[in-house]
Amino acid sequence: MKEEILFTSALGIRTPWVIEEISFREGEGKGELHIWIKCESGSKFEYEGDHYSMYDHQDRTWRHLDFFQHVCYLHCKVPRIQTKAGKTLLVEVPWASESSKFTLLFEDKVLVLLNSGMSNSAVGRHFGIDGKTIFRIAKRRVVVALAEEQLDEVKRIGLDETSYQKGHKYLTILTDRELKKVVGIGIGRTKDSVNEALMEMEIRGSDRELIKEISMDMSKSYISAHQE
């Protein structure tokens, strides 16, 4: 019971979520700490002003920050609700984003290490995962941050590429030339990358049809995207 109280405090777990079980598994090198979280019986979940009981659940697992030098995983049977309109929705958990396999605290630590100057591969080695996964974590957090910042009409854009991982990988960067700020990011330097960046811009409230002027390099893929 004392363990549950300790980890409830450490994880910031609040009602209706409670720790159900904690187990430690020996492994090669680091051991593994597994924490199971459940929802209190009879809990209700709000959606568009109405409150719903659990309809069914979905098993989810997230990588968390290490505890006492042991790799930590959180597990939960996340409730799903069925709305009056018949939609089945997964309840949001407070410790992780909807589509992520990592907790918010884990992702925060990744961003801190990247901001300190470490490369994706170096951060990956630190956590025992690959650099591509680290990049996807950072990319998703950037997209979320950008989406929360709404845009006015973007009329003059700059389209450029930047490299990372010692020049082996590329990003397509879309900027508002008047405000001199990033409005969209795409992975790679292809026509699809440009479209991804434009979609991010539109999510934030600006229509690509309003663009009057484009400044870009002479990449064939960028020229093709411009013509379309």
mmCIF file of N, CA and C in Angstrom, residues 69-121:
data_model
loop_
_atom_site.group_PDB
_atom_site.id
_atom_site.type_symbol
_atom_site.label_atom_id
_atom_site.label_comp_id
_atom_site.label_asym_id
_atom_site.label_seq_id
_atom_site.Cartn_x
_atom_site.Cartn_y
_atom_site.Cartn_z
ATOM 1 N N GLN A 69 16.672 4.321 -11.735
ATOM 2 C CA GLN A 69 17.486 3.740 -12.812
ATOM 3 C C GLN A 69 16.849 2.504 -13.438
ATOM 4 N N HIS A 70 15.572 2.313 -13.221
ATOM 5 C CA HIS A 70 14.859 1.198 -13.844
ATOM 6 C C HIS A 70 13.909 1.746 -14.906
ATOM 7 N N VAL A 71 13.859 1.091 -16.057
ATOM 8 C CA VAL A 71 12.929 1.485 -17.113
ATOM 9 C C VAL A 71 11.503 1.324 -16.593
ATOM 10 N N CYS A 72 10.680 2.336 -16.808
ATOM 11 C CA CYS A 72 9.325 2.330 -16.247
ATOM 12 C C CYS A 72 8.270 2.364 -17.349
ATOM 13 N N TYR A 73 7.257 1.529 -17.194
ATOM 14 C CA TYR A 73 6.124 1.500 -18.121
ATOM 15 C C TYR A 73 4.823 1.655 -17.337
ATOM 16 N N LEU A 74 3.926 2.452 -17.886
ATOM 17 C CA LEU A 74 2.585 2.580 -17.322
ATOM 18 C C LEU A 74 1.608 1.796 -18.185
ATOM 19 N N HIS A 75 0.689 1.105 -17.539
ATOM 20 C CA HIS A 75 -0.329 0.324 -18.248
ATOM 21 C C HIS A 75 -1.708 0.760 -17.762
ATOM 22 N N CYS A 76 -2.666 0.765 -18.660
ATOM 23 C CA CYS A 76 -4.026 1.141 -18.258
ATOM 24 C C CYS A 76 -5.045 0.596 -19.251
ATOM 25 N N LYS A 77 -6.151 0.100 -18.708
ATOM 26 C CA LYS A 77 -7.308 -0.224 -19.545
ATOM 27 C C LYS A 77 -8.106 1.076 -19.683
ATOM 28 N N VAL A 78 -7.790 1.843 -20.706
ATOM 29 C CA VAL A 78 -8.379 3.178 -20.854
ATOM 30 C C VAL A 78 -9.849 3.054 -21.253
ATOM 31 N N PRO A 79 -10.740 3.675 -20.489
ATOM 32 C CA PRO A 79 -12.174 3.570 -20.797
ATOM 33 C C PRO A 79 -12.524 4.191 -22.149
ATOM 34 N N ARG A 80 -13.523 3.618 -22.781
ATOM 35 C CA ARG A 80 -14.143 4.229 -23.952
ATOM 36 C C ARG A 80 -15.603 4.487 -23.607
ATOM 37 N N ILE A 81 -16.133 5.568 -24.168
ATOM 38 C CA ILE A 81 -17.537 5.900 -23.943
ATOM 39 C C ILE A 81 -18.289 5.857 -25.268
ATOM 40 N N GLN A 82 -19.576 5.649 -25.183
ATOM 41 C CA GLN A 82 -20.425 5.701 -26.374
ATOM 42 C C GLN A 82 -21.401 6.863 -26.198
ATOM 43 N N THR A 83 -21.301 7.842 -27.092
ATOM 44 C CA THR A 83 -22.099 9.055 -26.967
ATOM 45 C C THR A 83 -23.537 8.836 -27.429
ATOM 46 N N LYS A 84 -24.364 9.841 -27.198
ATOM 47 C CA LYS A 84 -25.761 9.772 -27.637
ATOM 48 C C LYS A 84 -25.868 9.620 -29.147
ATOM 49 N N ALA A 85 -24.859 10.161 -29.848
ATOM 50 C CA ALA A 85 -24.858 10.080 -31.311
ATOM 51 C C ALA A 85 -24.320 8.745 -31.812
ATOM 52 N N GLY A 86 -23.922 7.878 -30.877
ATOM 53 C CA GLY A 86 -23.430 6.563 -31.266
ATOM 54 C C GLY A 86 -21.936 6.493 -31.509
ATOM 55 N N LYS A 87 -21.214 7.597 -31.281
ATOM 56 C CA LYS A 87 -19.762 7.592 -31.463
ATOM 57 C C LYS A 87 -19.089 6.946 -30.258
ATOM 58 N N THR A 88 -18.090 6.102 -30.536
ATOM 59 C CA THR A 88 -17.303 5.494 -29.468
ATOM 60 C C THR A 88 -15.980 6.239 -29.365
ATOM 61 N N LEU A 89 -15.707 6.815 -28.202
ATOM 62 C CA LEU A 89 -14.538 7.672 -28.015
ATOM 63 C C LEU A 89 -13.667 7.175 -26.874
ATOM 64 N N LEU A 90 -12.357 7.271 -27.073
ATOM 65 C CA LEU A 90 -11.401 6.913 -26.034
ATOM 66 C C LEU A 90 -11.241 8.092 -25.077
ATOM 67 N N VAL A 91 -11.347 7.821 -23.798
ATOM 68 C CA VAL A 91 -11.196 8.871 -22.791
ATOM 69 C C VAL A 91 -9.746 9.350 -22.746
ATOM 70 N N GLU A 92 -9.541 10.646 -22.621
ATOM 71 C CA GLU A 92 -8.187 11.187 -22.507
ATOM 72 C C GLU A 92 -7.618 10.878 -21.128
ATOM 73 N N VAL A 93 -6.346 10.486 -21.102
ATOM 74 C CA VAL A 93 -5.664 10.281 -19.823
ATOM 75 C C VAL A 93 -4.784 11.499 -19.548
ATOM 76 N N PRO A 94 -4.574 11.871 -18.288
ATOM 77 C CA PRO A 94 -3.829 13.097 -17.985
ATOM 78 C C PRO A 94 -2.326 12.979 -18.124
ATOM 79 N N TRP A 95 -1.805 11.762 -18.282
ATOM 80 C CA TRP A 95 -0.356 11.594 -18.294
ATOM 81 C C TRP A 95 0.238 11.434 -19.697
ATOM 82 N N ALA A 96 -0.587 11.406 -20.737
ATOM 83 C CA ALA A 96 -0.056 11.199 -22.087
ATOM 84 C C ALA A 96 -0.988 11.793 -23.132
ATOM 85 N N SER A 97 -0.419 12.134 -24.289
ATOM 86 C CA SER A 97 -1.220 12.584 -25.423
ATOM 87 C C SER A 97 -1.958 11.402 -26.031
ATOM 88 N N GLU A 98 -3.014 11.679 -26.763
ATOM 89 C CA GLU A 98 -3.912 10.638 -27.264
ATOM 90 C C GLU A 98 -3.198 9.564 -28.074
ATOM 91 N N SER A 99 -2.334 9.951 -28.999
ATOM 92 C CA SER A 99 -1.747 8.982 -29.923
ATOM 93 C C SER A 99 -0.325 8.576 -29.553
ATOM 94 N N SER A 100 0.168 9.039 -28.412
ATOM 95 C CA SER A 100 1.565 8.796 -28.057
ATOM 96 C C SER A 100 1.743 7.494 -27.282
ATOM 97 N N LYS A 101 2.921 6.898 -27.430
ATOM 98 C CA LYS A 101 3.291 5.718 -26.650
ATOM 99 C C LYS A 101 4.218 6.093 -25.498
ATOM 100 N N PHE A 102 4.343 7.395 -25.258
ATOM 101 C CA PHE A 102 5.216 7.903 -24.198
ATOM 102 C C PHE A 102 4.434 8.889 -23.336
ATOM 103 N N THR A 103 4.789 8.969 -22.055
ATOM 104 C CA THR A 103 4.112 9.925 -21.189
ATOM 105 C C THR A 103 4.583 11.338 -21.506
ATOM 106 N N LEU A 104 3.794 12.322 -21.073
ATOM 107 C CA LEU A 104 4.152 13.719 -21.298
ATOM 108 C C LEU A 104 5.468 14.069 -20.613
ATOM 109 N N LEU A 105 5.703 13.519 -19.421
ATOM 110 C CA LEU A 105 6.954 13.798 -18.715
ATOM 111 C C LEU A 105 8.152 13.218 -19.461
ATOM 112 N N PHE A 106 7.974 12.039 -20.054
ATOM 113 C CA PHE A 106 9.046 11.452 -20.858
ATOM 114 C C PHE A 106 9.348 12.352 -22.052
ATOM 115 N N GLU A 107 8.302 12.795 -22.739
ATOM 116 C CA GLU A 107 8.493 13.662 -23.901
ATOM 117 C C GLU A 107 9.116 14.996 -23.504
ATOM 118 N N ASP A 108 8.730 15.522 -22.332
ATOM 119 C CA ASP A 108 9.334 16.768 -21.854
ATOM 120 C C ASP A 108 10.837 16.604 -21.666
ATOM 121 N N LYS A 109 11.245 15.471 -21.109
ATOM 122 C CA LYS A 109 12.675 15.215 -20.895
ATOM 123 C C LYS A 109 13.404 15.107 -22.226
ATOM 124 N N VAL A 110 12.782 14.479 -23.209
ATOM 125 C CA VAL A 110 13.367 14.395 -24.552
ATOM 126 C C VAL A 110 13.632 15.793 -25.101
ATOM 127 N N LEU A 111 12.658 16.692 -24.972
ATOM 128 C CA LEU A 111 12.813 18.055 -25.486
ATOM 129 C C LEU A 111 13.910 18.809 -24.746
ATOM 130 N N VAL A 112 14.018 18.592 -23.437
ATOM 131 C CA VAL A 112 15.078 19.245 -22.655
ATOM 132 C C VAL A 112 16.453 18.820 -23.164
ATOM 133 N N LEU A 113 16.627 17.524 -23.406
ATOM 134 C CA LEU A 113 17.919 17.022 -23.884
ATOM 135 C C LEU A 113 18.218 17.520 -25.291
ATOM 136 N N LEU A 114 17.206 17.562 -26.152
ATOM 137 C CA LEU A 114 17.415 18.082 -27.509
ATOM 138 C C LEU A 114 17.779 19.561 -27.468
ATOM 139 N N ASN A 115 17.119 20.316 -26.606
ATOM 140 C CA ASN A 115 17.409 21.747 -26.493
ATOM 141 C C ASN A 115 18.792 22.013 -25.914
ATOM 142 N N SER A 116 19.341 21.025 -25.202
ATOM 143 C CA SER A 116 20.685 21.183 -24.648
ATOM 144 C C SER A 116 21.766 20.985 -25.705
ATOM 145 N N GLY A 117 21.365 20.554 -26.903
ATOM 146 C CA GLY A 117 22.313 20.371 -27.993
ATOM 147 C C GLY A 117 22.563 18.929 -28.380
ATOM 148 N N MET A 118 21.958 17.979 -27.676
ATOM 149 C CA MET A 118 22.131 16.569 -28.019
ATOM 150 C C MET A 118 21.388 16.250 -29.310
ATOM 151 N N SER A 119 21.947 15.351 -30.108
ATOM 152 C CA SER A 119 21.306 14.932 -31.356
ATOM 153 C C SER A 119 20.193 13.929 -31.066
ATOM 154 N N ASN A 120 19.353 13.670 -32.067
ATOM 155 C CA ASN A 120 18.298 12.664 -31.909
ATOM 156 C C ASN A 120 18.876 11.307 -31.546
ATOM 157 N N SER A 121 19.953 10.925 -32.212
ATOM 158 C CA SER A 121 20.551 9.612 -31.953
ATOM 159 C C SER A 121 21.139 9.543 -30.550
#
